[in-house]
Every structure is written in C-alpha cells, then in structure tokens.
Amino acid sequence: MQQMRQQLSEKCYADWLRSKRRRSNQNSDSHSNMNGKNKNSALLGVGVQSNGMPTMLVEAARRRAEQTKRTVQQWERRKLLELQRQREQQIRERHEQQVRDHLRHQLSQLAWHRWLQQQDKHQQQQDKHQQLQQQHIKASRLRPRTSPSLSSQKLQQQQHKQQQQQQQLQQQKQQLQQQQQRSSSMRRLAASPLPAIESLYLHVPLSAAQRSLRQRLDSIDGLNMQRPRRT
C-alpha cells in the first residue's frame, strides 16, 4: 500500500511538473508574441515611442519565468527531500520493527525455556513425592504383617522363660522342702534319748553302710547347727 501511494504521488507530481512547464512555455510564447506585436506596432505606430519599452517587457517576462522556474525547482527539491525523509523514516521504522520482532522472539524463547525448566522441576518434585508415598505405603503394608509375628514370638519366648524360671523355682522349693524335712527328721532323731543305742554303737562294731550313714547324719547336724536361724 505504501509503495502504491508513493508511486501515485510521484506520478501526480510528474504530471503537475509537466503541466507547470507547459503553462510556463505557453506564457513565454504569449509574451514573445506580445513583444512581436508591440514591435510591429512600434514600427507601424502612430507616433515615435521609446526604444527601451520592449526590452523592459522582455526582461519582466524573463524574470517571471525564472521566478517560476526557481519556484518549481524549490518545490521539486522540497518534494525530493520530503520523499527522502519518508524513505529514511520507513527504513528506520522497518529496522526498529525488525529489532522489536527479534527482541520479542528472544523473550518468547527465554520464557519458553523457563517454563520448561519449571515444568521439569515440578515433575521431579512430583516424582520424588510419589516415590516417598510408595515407600511409605510399602512400609505400612509390611509393618503390620511383621510386627505381630515378632511381638508374638517375643511374647512366647518371654512366657517360655517365665515358665522355665517358675519350674526352676518350684524345683528349688521342692528341694528345699525335702532338705528341711530331712533335717527336721534328723533333728528329731538326734533330740530323742538314745543312750542305749549310743552305748550299743560304742560296744557293737558298725558295718560300712552304717558308718557312712552315721557320717552323713553327723554332717547334716553340723550344717543345721551352722545355718543361721530366720527371724
């Protein structure tokens, strides 16, 4: 559109120049014809006229033609300057538009890269979060299955140990009761009057089994004598 307008303006300007030159030529021809007529009338005239009058008219016409020519040249010069200024303005605007387009393209590329980076970071965070959730779910699924079995095993072991300890305590109690019964029976035997038996033991020789039994009884009595009484 701008080129078409420029071409139309140049064409109009050229047409105007041609018409202007044509009018100026016509004016110069008319002035020359008038000068010729004036000369003829001067030669054929009624009275004697001064010789400087035709030259003044020619000089005035020449000055007008030169003035018109200068005016046209100035107008052409101004028009050319204006056209040149418009071309420079158009070139400058195109250059600025190219710079703006390039800058806009760079900014759009930068924004696109930043958006991609943000999407990558967001995706990585989501992946990490999903991995943590999956690990937590796996741990929560495995925990109730293993912990009751381990706790039951520990409880069974503790109960077994307690049973063993109770059995050991019962055995120890039974052994102590048996020892106490033996010691009490031996004390009763020792406390009973046995002078005849002792005299019999003194005078009658004892067998090996009897001697071992006598030694055992004596040792039991000694232990009972050494054991402190309970308060």
Coordinates of N, CA and C in Angstrom, one line a residue:
M1 N 0.8 -1.2 0.0 CA 0.0 0.0 0.0 C 0.9 1.3 0.0
Q2 N 1.9 1.3 0.8 CA 2.8 2.5 0.9 C 3.5 2.7 -0.5
Q3 N 3.9 1.6 -1.1 CA 4.6 1.7 -2.4 C 3.6 2.3 -3.4
M4 N 2.4 1.8 -3.4 CA 1.4 2.3 -4.4 C 1.1 3.8 -4.2
R5 N 1.0 4.1 -2.9 CA 0.8 5.6 -2.6 C 1.9 6.4 -3.1
Q6 N 3.2 5.9 -2.8 CA 4.3 6.6 -3.2 C 4.4 6.8 -4.8
Q7 N 4.1 5.7 -5.5 CA 4.1 5.7 -6.9 C 3.0 6.7 -7.4
L8 N 1.8 6.7 -6.8 CA 0.8 7.6 -7.2 C 1.2 9.1 -7.0
S9 N 1.8 9.3 -5.8 CA 2.3 10.7 -5.5 C 3.3 11.1 -6.5
E10 N 4.3 10.2 -6.8 CA 5.3 10.6 -7.8 C 4.7 10.9 -9.2
K11 N 3.7 10.1 -9.6 CA 3.1 10.3 -10.8 C 2.3 11.6 -10.9
C12 N 1.6 11.9 -9.8 CA 0.9 13.2 -9.7 C 1.8 14.3 -9.8
Y13 N 3.0 14.2 -9.1 CA 4.0 15.2 -9.1 C 4.6 15.4 -10.5
A14 N 4.8 14.3 -11.2 CA 5.4 14.4 -12.6 C 4.4 15.1 -13.5
D15 N 3.1 14.7 -13.3 CA 2.0 15.4 -14.1 C 1.9 16.8 -13.9
W16 N 2.1 17.2 -12.6 CA 2.0 18.6 -12.2 C 3.2 19.4 -12.8
L17 N 4.4 18.7 -12.8 CA 5.5 19.4 -13.4 C 5.3 19.6 -14.9
R18 N 4.8 18.6 -15.5 CA 4.6 18.8 -17.0 C 3.6 19.9 -17.3
S19 N 2.5 19.9 -16.5 CA 1.5 20.9 -16.8 C 2.1 22.3 -16.4
K20 N 2.9 22.3 -15.4 CA 3.5 23.6 -15.0 C 4.5 24.1 -16.1
R21 N 5.3 23.2 -16.6 CA 6.2 23.6 -17.7 C 5.5 24.0 -18.9
R22 N 4.4 23.3 -19.2 CA 3.6 23.6 -20.4 C 3.0 25.0 -20.2
R23 N 2.5 25.3 -19.1 CA 1.9 26.7 -18.8 C 3.0 27.8 -18.9
S24 N 4.2 27.4 -18.4 CA 5.3 28.4 -18.4 C 5.7 28.6 -19.9
N25 N 5.8 27.6 -20.7 CA 6.1 27.7 -22.1 C 5.1 28.5 -22.8
Q26 N 3.8 28.2 -22.5 CA 2.7 29.0 -23.1 C 2.8 30.5 -22.8
N27 N 3.1 30.7 -21.5 CA 3.3 32.1 -21.1 C 4.4 32.8 -21.8
S28 N 5.5 32.1 -21.9 CA 6.7 32.7 -22.6 C 6.4 32.9 -24.1
D29 N 5.6 32.0 -24.7 CA 5.3 32.2 -26.1 C 4.3 33.4 -26.3
S30 N 3.4 33.5 -25.3 CA 2.4 34.6 -25.4 C 3.2 35.9 -25.2
H31 N 4.2 35.9 -24.3 CA 4.9 37.2 -24.1 C 5.7 37.5 -25.3
S32 N 6.3 36.5 -25.9 CA 7.1 36.8 -27.2 C 6.2 37.3 -28.3
N33 N 5.0 36.7 -28.4 CA 4.1 37.2 -29.4 C 3.7 38.6 -29.1
M34 N 3.4 38.9 -27.8 CA 3.1 40.3 -27.5 C 4.2 41.2 -27.8
N35 N 5.4 40.8 -27.5 CA 6.6 41.6 -27.8 C 6.7 41.9 -29.3
G36 N 6.4 40.8 -30.1 CA 6.5 41.0 -31.6 C 5.4 42.0 -32.1
K37 N 4.2 41.8 -31.5 CA 3.2 42.7 -31.9 C 3.5 44.1 -31.5
N38 N 4.1 44.3 -30.3 CA 4.4 45.6 -29.8 C 5.5 46.2 -30.7
K39 N 6.4 45.3 -31.2 CA 7.5 45.9 -32.1 C 6.9 46.3 -33.4
N40 N 6.0 45.5 -33.9 CA 5.3 45.8 -35.2 C 4.5 47.1 -35.1
S41 N 3.8 47.2 -33.9 CA 3.0 48.4 -33.7 C 3.9 49.6 -33.5
A42 N 5.1 49.3 -32.9 CA 6.0 50.4 -32.7 C 6.6 50.9 -34.1
L43 N 6.8 49.9 -34.9 CA 7.3 50.3 -36.2 C 6.3 51.0 -37.1
L44 N 5.0 50.4 -36.9 CA 4.0 51.0 -37.7 C 3.1 52.0 -37.0
G45 N 3.5 52.3 -35.8 CA 2.7 53.0 -34.8 C 2.4 54.5 -35.3
V46 N 1.6 55.0 -34.4 CA 1.1 56.3 -34.7 C 2.2 57.4 -34.4
G47 N 3.0 57.2 -33.4 CA 4.0 58.2 -33.1 C 5.3 57.6 -32.8
V48 N 6.2 58.3 -32.4 CA 7.6 57.8 -32.1 C 7.5 57.4 -30.6
Q49 N 7.9 56.1 -30.3 CA 8.0 55.6 -29.0 C 9.4 55.3 -28.6
S50 N 9.6 55.2 -27.3 CA 11.0 55.0 -26.8 C 11.4 53.6 -27.1
N51 N 12.7 53.3 -27.4 CA 13.3 52.0 -27.7 C 13.4 51.1 -26.5
G52 N 13.3 51.6 -25.2 CA 13.5 50.7 -24.0 C 12.3 50.0 -23.6
M53 N 11.1 50.3 -24.1 CA 9.9 49.7 -23.6 C 9.8 48.2 -24.0
P54 N 10.1 47.7 -25.1 CA 10.1 46.3 -25.4 C 11.1 45.5 -24.5
T55 N 12.2 46.0 -24.4 CA 13.3 45.3 -23.6 C 12.8 45.2 -22.1
M56 N 12.1 46.1 -21.6 CA 11.6 46.1 -20.2 C 10.6 45.0 -20.1
L57 N 9.7 44.9 -21.1 CA 8.7 43.8 -21.1 C 9.3 42.4 -21.2
V58 N 10.3 42.3 -22.0 CA 11.0 41.0 -22.2 C 11.7 40.7 -20.9
E59 N 12.4 41.7 -20.3 CA 13.1 41.4 -19.0 C 12.1 41.0 -17.9
A60 N 10.9 41.6 -17.9 CA 9.9 41.3 -16.9 C 9.4 39.9 -17.1
A61 N 9.2 39.5 -18.4 CA 8.7 38.1 -18.6 C 9.8 37.1 -18.3
R62 N 11.1 37.5 -18.6 CA 12.2 36.6 -18.3 C 12.3 36.4 -16.8
R63 N 12.1 37.5 -16.1 CA 12.2 37.4 -14.6 C 11.1 36.5 -14.0
R64 N 9.9 36.7 -14.6 CA 8.8 35.9 -14.1 C 9.0 34.4 -14.4
A65 N 9.6 34.2 -15.6 CA 9.8 32.8 -16.0 C 10.9 32.2 -15.1
E66 N 11.9 32.9 -14.8 CA 13.0 32.5 -13.9 C 12.4 32.2 -12.5
Q67 N 11.6 33.2 -12.1 CA 11.0 33.0 -10.7 C 10.1 31.8 -10.7
T68 N 9.3 31.6 -11.7 CA 8.5 30.4 -11.8 C 9.4 29.1 -11.8
K69 N 10.5 29.2 -12.6 CA 11.4 28.0 -12.6 C 12.0 27.8 -11.3
R70 N 12.4 28.8 -10.6 CA 13.0 28.7 -9.3 C 12.0 28.1 -8.3
T71 N 10.8 28.6 -8.4 CA 9.7 28.1 -7.5 C 9.5 26.6 -7.7
V72 N 9.5 26.2 -9.0 CA 9.3 24.8 -9.3 C 10.4 24.0 -8.8
Q73 N 11.7 24.5 -9.0 CA 12.8 23.8 -8.6 C 12.8 23.6 -7.0
Q74 N 12.5 24.7 -6.4 CA 12.4 24.6 -4.9 C 11.3 23.6 -4.5
W75 N 10.2 23.7 -5.2 CA 9.2 22.7 -4.8 C 9.6 21.3 -5.1
E76 N 10.3 21.1 -6.2 CA 10.9 19.8 -6.5 C 11.9 19.4 -5.5
R77 N 12.7 20.3 -5.1 CA 13.7 20.0 -4.1 C 13.1 19.6 -2.7
R78 N 12.1 20.4 -2.3 CA 11.4 20.1 -1.1 C 10.7 18.8 -1.2
K79 N 10.1 18.5 -2.4 CA 9.4 17.2 -2.6 C 10.4 16.1 -2.5
L80 N 11.5 16.2 -3.1 CA 12.6 15.2 -3.0 C 13.1 15.0 -1.6
L81 N 13.3 16.1 -0.9 CA 13.7 16.0 0.5 C 12.6 15.3 1.3
E82 N 11.4 15.7 1.0 CA 10.3 15.0 1.8 C 10.2 13.5 1.5
L83 N 10.4 13.2 0.2 CA 10.4 11.8 -0.2 C 11.5 11.0 0.5
Q84 N 12.7 11.7 0.4 CA 13.9 11.0 1.0 C 13.7 10.9 2.5
R85 N 13.1 11.9 3.2 CA 12.8 11.8 4.6 C 11.8 10.7 4.9
Q86 N 10.8 10.6 4.0 CA 9.9 9.5 4.2 C 10.5 8.1 4.0
R87 N 11.4 8.0 3.0 CA 12.1 6.7 2.8 C 13.0 6.4 4.0
E88 N 13.7 7.4 4.5 CA 14.5 7.1 5.7 C 13.7 6.8 6.9
Q89 N 12.5 7.5 7.0 CA 11.6 7.1 8.1 C 11.1 5.7 8.0
Q90 N 10.7 5.3 6.8 CA 10.3 4.0 6.5 C 11.4 2.9 6.8
I91 N 12.6 3.2 6.4 CA 13.7 2.3 6.6 C 14.0 2.2 8.1
R92 N 13.9 3.4 8.8 CA 14.1 3.3 10.2 C 13.0 2.6 11.0
E93 N 11.8 2.8 10.5 CA 10.7 2.1 11.2 C 10.8 0.6 10.9
R94 N 11.2 0.2 9.7 CA 11.3 -1.2 9.4 C 12.5 -1.8 10.2
H95 N 13.5 -1.1 10.4 CA 14.6 -1.6 11.2 C 14.2 -1.7 12.7
E96 N 13.5 -0.7 13.2 CA 13.0 -0.8 14.5 C 12.0 -1.9 14.7
Q97 N 11.2 -2.1 13.7 CA 10.3 -3.3 13.8 C 11.0 -4.6 13.8
Q98 N 12.0 -4.7 13.0 CA 12.8 -5.9 13.0 C 13.5 -6.2 14.3
V99 N 14.0 -5.1 14.9 CA 14.7 -5.2 16.2 C 13.6 -5.6 17.3
R100 N 12.4 -5.0 17.2 CA 11.4 -5.4 18.2 C 11.0 -6.8 18.0
D101 N 10.8 -7.2 16.7 CA 10.5 -8.6 16.5 C 11.5 -9.6 17.0
H102 N 12.8 -9.2 16.7 CA 13.9 -10.1 17.2 C 13.9 -10.2 18.7
L103 N 13.7 -9.0 19.4 CA 13.7 -9.0 20.8 C 12.5 -9.8 21.4
R104 N 11.3 -9.6 20.7 CA 10.1 -10.3 21.1 C 10.4 -11.9 21.0
H105 N 11.0 -12.2 19.9 CA 11.3 -13.7 19.7 C 12.2 -14.2 20.7
Q106 N 13.3 -13.4 21.1 CA 14.2 -13.9 22.1 C 13.5 -14.0 23.5
L107 N 12.6 -13.0 23.8 CA 11.9 -13.0 25.0 C 11.0 -14.2 25.1
S108 N 10.3 -14.5 24.0 CA 9.4 -15.7 24.0 C 10.2 -17.0 24.1
Q109 N 11.4 -17.1 23.5 CA 12.2 -18.2 23.6 C 12.7 -18.4 25.1
L110 N 13.1 -17.3 25.7 CA 13.5 -17.3 27.1 C 12.4 -17.7 28.0
A111 N 11.2 -17.2 27.8 CA 10.1 -17.5 28.6 C 9.7 -19.0 28.4
W112 N 9.8 -19.5 27.2 CA 9.5 -20.9 26.9 C 10.5 -21.8 27.6
H113 N 11.8 -21.5 27.6 CA 12.8 -22.3 28.3 C 12.6 -22.3 29.8
R114 N 12.3 -21.1 30.3 CA 12.0 -21.0 31.8 C 10.8 -21.9 32.1
W115 N 9.8 -21.8 31.3 CA 8.6 -22.6 31.6 C 8.9 -24.1 31.5
L116 N 9.7 -24.5 30.6 CA 10.1 -25.9 30.5 C 10.9 -26.3 31.7
Q117 N 11.9 -25.4 32.2 CA 12.6 -25.7 33.4 C 11.7 -25.9 34.6
Q118 N 10.8 -25.0 34.7 CA 9.8 -25.1 35.9 C 9.0 -26.3 35.8
Q119 N 8.6 -26.7 34.6 CA 7.9 -28.0 34.5 C 8.7 -29.2 34.8
D120 N 10.0 -29.1 34.4 CA 10.9 -30.2 34.8 C 11.1 -30.3 36.3
K121 N 11.3 -29.2 37.0 CA 11.4 -29.2 38.4 C 10.2 -29.7 39.1
H122 N 9.0 -29.2 38.6 CA 7.7 -29.6 39.2 C 7.5 -31.1 39.0
Q123 N 7.9 -31.6 37.8 CA 7.8 -33.1 37.6 C 8.7 -33.9 38.4
Q124 N 10.0 -33.4 38.6 CA 10.9 -34.1 39.5 C 10.4 -34.1 41.0
Q125 N 9.8 -33.0 41.4 CA 9.3 -32.9 42.8 C 8.1 -33.9 42.9
Q126 N 7.2 -34.0 41.9 CA 6.1 -34.9 41.9 C 6.6 -36.3 41.9
D127 N 7.7 -36.6 41.1 CA 8.2 -38.0 41.1 C 8.8 -38.4 42.5
K128 N 9.5 -37.4 43.1 CA 10.1 -37.7 44.5 C 8.9 -37.9 45.5
H129 N 7.9 -37.1 45.4 CA 6.8 -37.2 46.3 C 6.1 -38.5 46.1
Q130 N 5.9 -38.9 44.8 CA 5.3 -40.2 44.6 C 6.1 -41.4 45.1
Q131 N 7.5 -41.3 44.9 CA 8.3 -42.3 45.4 C 8.3 -42.4 46.9
L132 N 8.2 -41.3 47.6 CA 8.1 -41.3 49.1 C 6.8 -41.9 49.5
Q133 N 5.7 -41.5 48.8 CA 4.4 -42.1 49.1 C 4.4 -43.6 48.9
Q134 N 5.0 -44.1 47.8 CA 5.1 -45.5 47.5 C 5.9 -46.2 48.6
Q135 N 7.0 -45.6 49.0 CA 7.8 -46.2 50.1 C 7.0 -46.3 51.4
H136 N 6.3 -45.2 51.7 CA 5.5 -45.2 52.9 C 4.4 -46.2 52.9
I137 N 3.8 -46.4 51.7 CA 2.7 -47.4 51.6 C 3.3 -48.8 51.7
K138 N 4.5 -49.0 51.1 CA 5.1 -50.4 51.2 C 5.5 -50.7 52.7
A139 N 6.0 -49.6 53.3 CA 6.4 -49.8 54.7 C 5.2 -50.1 55.6
S140 N 4.1 -49.3 55.3 CA 2.9 -49.5 56.1 C 2.2 -50.9 55.8
R141 N 2.4 -51.4 54.6 CA 1.9 -52.7 54.3 C 2.7 -53.8 55.0
L142 N 4.0 -53.6 55.0 CA 4.9 -54.7 55.6 C 4.9 -54.6 57.1
R143 N 4.7 -53.5 57.7 CA 4.8 -53.3 59.2 C 3.8 -54.1 59.9
P144 N 2.5 -54.1 59.6 CA 1.5 -54.9 60.4 C 1.7 -56.4 60.2
R145 N 2.3 -56.8 59.1 CA 2.5 -58.2 58.9 C 3.6 -58.8 59.7
T146 N 4.7 -58.0 59.8 CA 5.9 -58.5 60.5 C 5.8 -58.2 62.0
S147 N 5.3 -57.1 62.4 CA 5.4 -56.7 63.8 C 4.5 -57.6 64.7
P148 N 3.3 -58.1 64.3 CA 2.6 -59.0 65.2 C 3.3 -60.3 65.4
S149 N 3.9 -60.8 64.3 CA 4.6 -62.1 64.4 C 5.8 -62.0 65.3
L150 N 6.6 -60.8 65.1 CA 7.7 -60.6 66.0 C 7.3 -60.5 67.5
S151 N 6.3 -59.7 67.7 CA 5.8 -59.5 69.1 C 5.3 -60.8 69.7
S152 N 4.6 -61.6 68.9 CA 4.1 -62.9 69.4 C 5.2 -63.8 69.7
Q153 N 6.3 -63.8 68.8 CA 7.4 -64.6 69.1 C 8.1 -64.2 70.4
K154 N 8.3 -62.8 70.6 CA 8.9 -62.3 71.8 C 8.0 -62.7 73.0
L155 N 6.7 -62.5 72.9 CA 5.9 -62.9 74.0 C 6.0 -64.4 74.3
Q156 N 6.0 -65.2 73.3 CA 6.2 -66.7 73.5 C 7.5 -67.0 74.2
Q157 N 8.5 -66.3 73.7 CA 9.9 -66.5 74.4 C 9.8 -66.1 75.8
Q158 N 9.3 -64.9 76.1 CA 9.2 -64.4 77.4 C 8.4 -65.4 78.3
Q159 N 7.2 -65.8 77.8 CA 6.4 -66.7 78.5 C 7.1 -68.1 78.8
H160 N 7.9 -68.6 77.8 CA 8.6 -69.8 78.0 C 9.7 -69.6 79.1
K161 N 10.4 -68.4 79.0 CA 11.4 -68.2 80.0 C 10.8 -68.1 81.4
Q162 N 9.6 -67.4 81.5 CA 9.0 -67.3 82.8 C 8.5 -68.7 83.3
Q163 N 8.0 -69.5 82.4 CA 7.7 -70.9 82.8 C 8.9 -71.7 83.3
Q164 N 10.0 -71.5 82.5 CA 11.2 -72.2 82.9 C 11.7 -71.7 84.3
Q165 N 11.6 -70.4 84.5 CA 12.0 -69.8 85.8 C 11.1 -70.3 86.9
Q166 N 9.8 -70.4 86.6 CA 8.8 -70.9 87.6 C 9.1 -72.3 87.9
Q167 N 9.4 -73.1 86.9 CA 9.7 -74.5 87.1 C 11.0 -74.7 88.0
Q168 N 12.0 -73.9 87.6 CA 13.2 -73.9 88.4 C 12.9 -73.5 89.9
L169 N 12.1 -72.5 90.0 CA 11.8 -72.1 91.4 C 11.0 -73.2 92.1
Q170 N 10.1 -73.8 91.5 CA 9.4 -74.9 92.1 C 10.3 -76.0 92.5
Q171 N 11.2 -76.4 91.5 CA 12.1 -77.4 91.8 C 13.0 -77.1 93.0
Q172 N 13.5 -75.8 93.0 CA 14.3 -75.4 94.2 C 13.5 -75.4 95.5
K173 N 12.2 -75.0 95.4 CA 11.4 -75.1 96.6 C 11.2 -76.5 97.1
Q174 N 10.9 -77.4 96.1 CA 10.8 -78.8 96.5 C 12.1 -79.4 97.1
Q175 N 13.2 -79.0 96.5 CA 14.5 -79.5 97.1 C 14.7 -78.9 98.5
L176 N 14.3 -77.6 98.6 CA 14.5 -77.1 100.0 C 13.5 -77.7 101.0
Q177 N 12.3 -78.0 100.5 CA 11.4 -78.6 101.4 C 11.8 -80.0 101.8
Q178 N 12.4 -80.8 100.8 CA 12.9 -82.1 101.1 C 14.1 -82.0 102.1
Q179 N 15.0 -81.0 101.8 CA 16.1 -80.9 102.7 C 15.6 -80.5 104.1
Q180 N 14.6 -79.6 104.2 CA 14.1 -79.2 105.5 C 13.4 -80.4 106.2
Q181 N 12.7 -81.2 105.4 CA 12.1 -82.4 106.0 C 13.2 -83.4 106.6
R182 N 14.2 -83.6 105.8 CA 15.3 -84.5 106.2 C 16.0 -83.9 107.4
S183 N 16.2 -82.7 107.4 CA 16.9 -82.1 108.5 C 16.0 -82.1 109.8
S184 N 14.7 -81.9 109.6 CA 13.8 -82.0 110.8 C 13.8 -83.4 111.3
S185 N 13.7 -84.3 110.4 CA 13.7 -85.7 110.9 C 15.0 -86.1 111.6
M186 N 16.0 -85.6 111.1 CA 17.3 -85.9 111.7 C 17.4 -85.2 113.0
R187 N 16.9 -84.0 113.1 CA 16.9 -83.3 114.4 C 16.1 -84.1 115.4
R188 N 14.9 -84.6 115.0 CA 14.1 -85.3 115.9 C 14.9 -86.6 116.4
L189 N 15.5 -87.2 115.5 CA 16.3 -88.4 115.9 C 17.4 -88.1 116.8
A190 N 18.0 -86.9 116.5 CA 19.2 -86.5 117.4 C 18.7 -86.1 118.7
A191 N 17.5 -85.5 118.8 CA 17.0 -85.0 120.1 C 16.4 -86.1 120.9
S192 N 16.0 -87.2 120.3 CA 15.4 -88.3 121.1 C 16.5 -89.0 122.0
P193 N 16.1 -89.5 123.2 CA 17.1 -90.2 124.1 C 17.6 -91.5 123.5
L194 N 18.8 -91.6 123.1 CA 19.4 -92.8 122.6 C 20.6 -93.2 123.3
P195 N 20.6 -93.2 124.6 CA 21.8 -93.7 125.3 C 22.1 -95.1 125.1
A196 N 21.0 -95.9 125.0 CA 21.3 -97.3 124.9 C 21.8 -97.6 123.5
I197 N 21.3 -96.8 122.5 CA 21.8 -97.0 121.1 C 23.2 -96.6 121.0
E198 N 23.5 -95.4 121.7 CA 24.9 -94.9 121.6 C 25.8 -95.9 122.3
S199 N 25.4 -96.4 123.4 CA 26.2 -97.4 124.1 C 26.4 -98.7 123.2
L200 N 25.3 -99.0 122.5 CA 25.3 -100.1 121.6 C 26.3 -99.8 120.5
Y201 N 26.2 -98.6 120.0 CA 27.1 -98.2 118.9 C 28.6 -98.2 119.4
L202 N 28.8 -97.9 120.6 CA 30.1 -97.9 121.1 C 30.7 -99.3 121.3
H203 N 29.8 -100.2 121.7 CA 30.3 -101.5 122.0 C 30.2 -102.5 120.8
V204 N 29.2 -102.2 119.9 CA 29.0 -103.1 118.8 C 29.7 -102.5 117.6
P205 N 30.5 -103.3 116.9 CA 31.1 -102.7 115.6 C 30.1 -102.5 114.5
L206 N 30.3 -101.3 113.8 CA 29.3 -100.9 112.7 C 29.9 -101.4 111.4
S207 N 28.9 -101.7 110.5 CA 29.3 -102.0 109.1 C 29.6 -100.8 108.3
A208 N 30.1 -101.0 107.1 CA 30.5 -99.9 106.3 C 29.3 -99.0 105.9
A209 N 28.2 -99.6 105.6 CA 27.0 -98.8 105.3 C 26.5 -98.0 106.5
Q210 N 26.6 -98.6 107.7 CA 26.2 -97.9 108.9 C 27.1 -96.8 109.2
R211 N 28.4 -97.0 109.0 CA 29.3 -95.9 109.2 C 29.1 -94.7 108.3
S212 N 28.8 -95.0 107.0 CA 28.6 -93.9 106.0 C 27.3 -93.2 106.4
L213 N 26.3 -93.9 106.9 CA 25.0 -93.3 107.3 C 25.3 -92.4 108.5
R214 N 26.1 -92.9 109.4 CA 26.4 -92.1 110.6 C 27.1 -90.8 110.3
Q215 N 28.1 -90.9 109.3 CA 28.8 -89.7 108.9 C 27.9 -88.7 108.2
R216 N 27.0 -89.2 107.4 CA 26.0 -88.3 106.8 C 25.2 -87.6 107.8
L217 N 24.7 -88.3 108.7 CA 23.9 -87.7 109.8 C 24.6 -86.7 110.5
D218 N 25.9 -87.0 110.9 CA 26.7 -86.1 111.6 C 26.9 -84.8 110.8
S219 N 27.2 -85.0 109.5 CA 27.4 -83.8 108.6 C 26.1 -82.9 108.5
I220 N 25.0 -83.6 108.4 CA 23.7 -82.8 108.4 C 23.5 -82.1 109.6
D221 N 23.8 -82.7 110.8 CA 23.6 -82.0 112.0 C 24.6 -80.8 112.1
G222 N 25.8 -81.0 111.6 CA 26.7 -79.9 111.7 C 26.2 -78.7 110.8
L223 N 25.7 -79.0 109.6 CA 25.2 -77.9 108.8 C 24.0 -77.2 109.4
N224 N 23.1 -78.0 110.0 CA 22.0 -77.3 110.7 C 22.4 -76.5 111.8
M225 N 23.5 -76.9 112.5 CA 24.0 -76.1 113.6 C 24.6 -74.8 113.1
Q226 N 25.3 -74.9 112.0 CA 26.0 -73.7 111.4 C 25.0 -72.7 110.7
R227 N 23.8 -73.2 110.2 CA 22.9 -72.3 109.5 C 22.2 -71.3 110.4
P228 N 22.2 -70.0 110.1 CA 21.5 -69.0 110.9 C 20.1 -69.2 110.9
R229 N 19.5 -69.0 112.1 CA 18.0 -69.0 112.2 C 17.4 -67.8 111.6
R230 N 16.2 -68.1 111.0 CA 15.4 -67.0 110.4 C 14.6 -66.3 111.4
T231 N 14.6 -65.0 111.3 CA 13.8 -64.2 112.3 C 12.4 -64.0 111.8

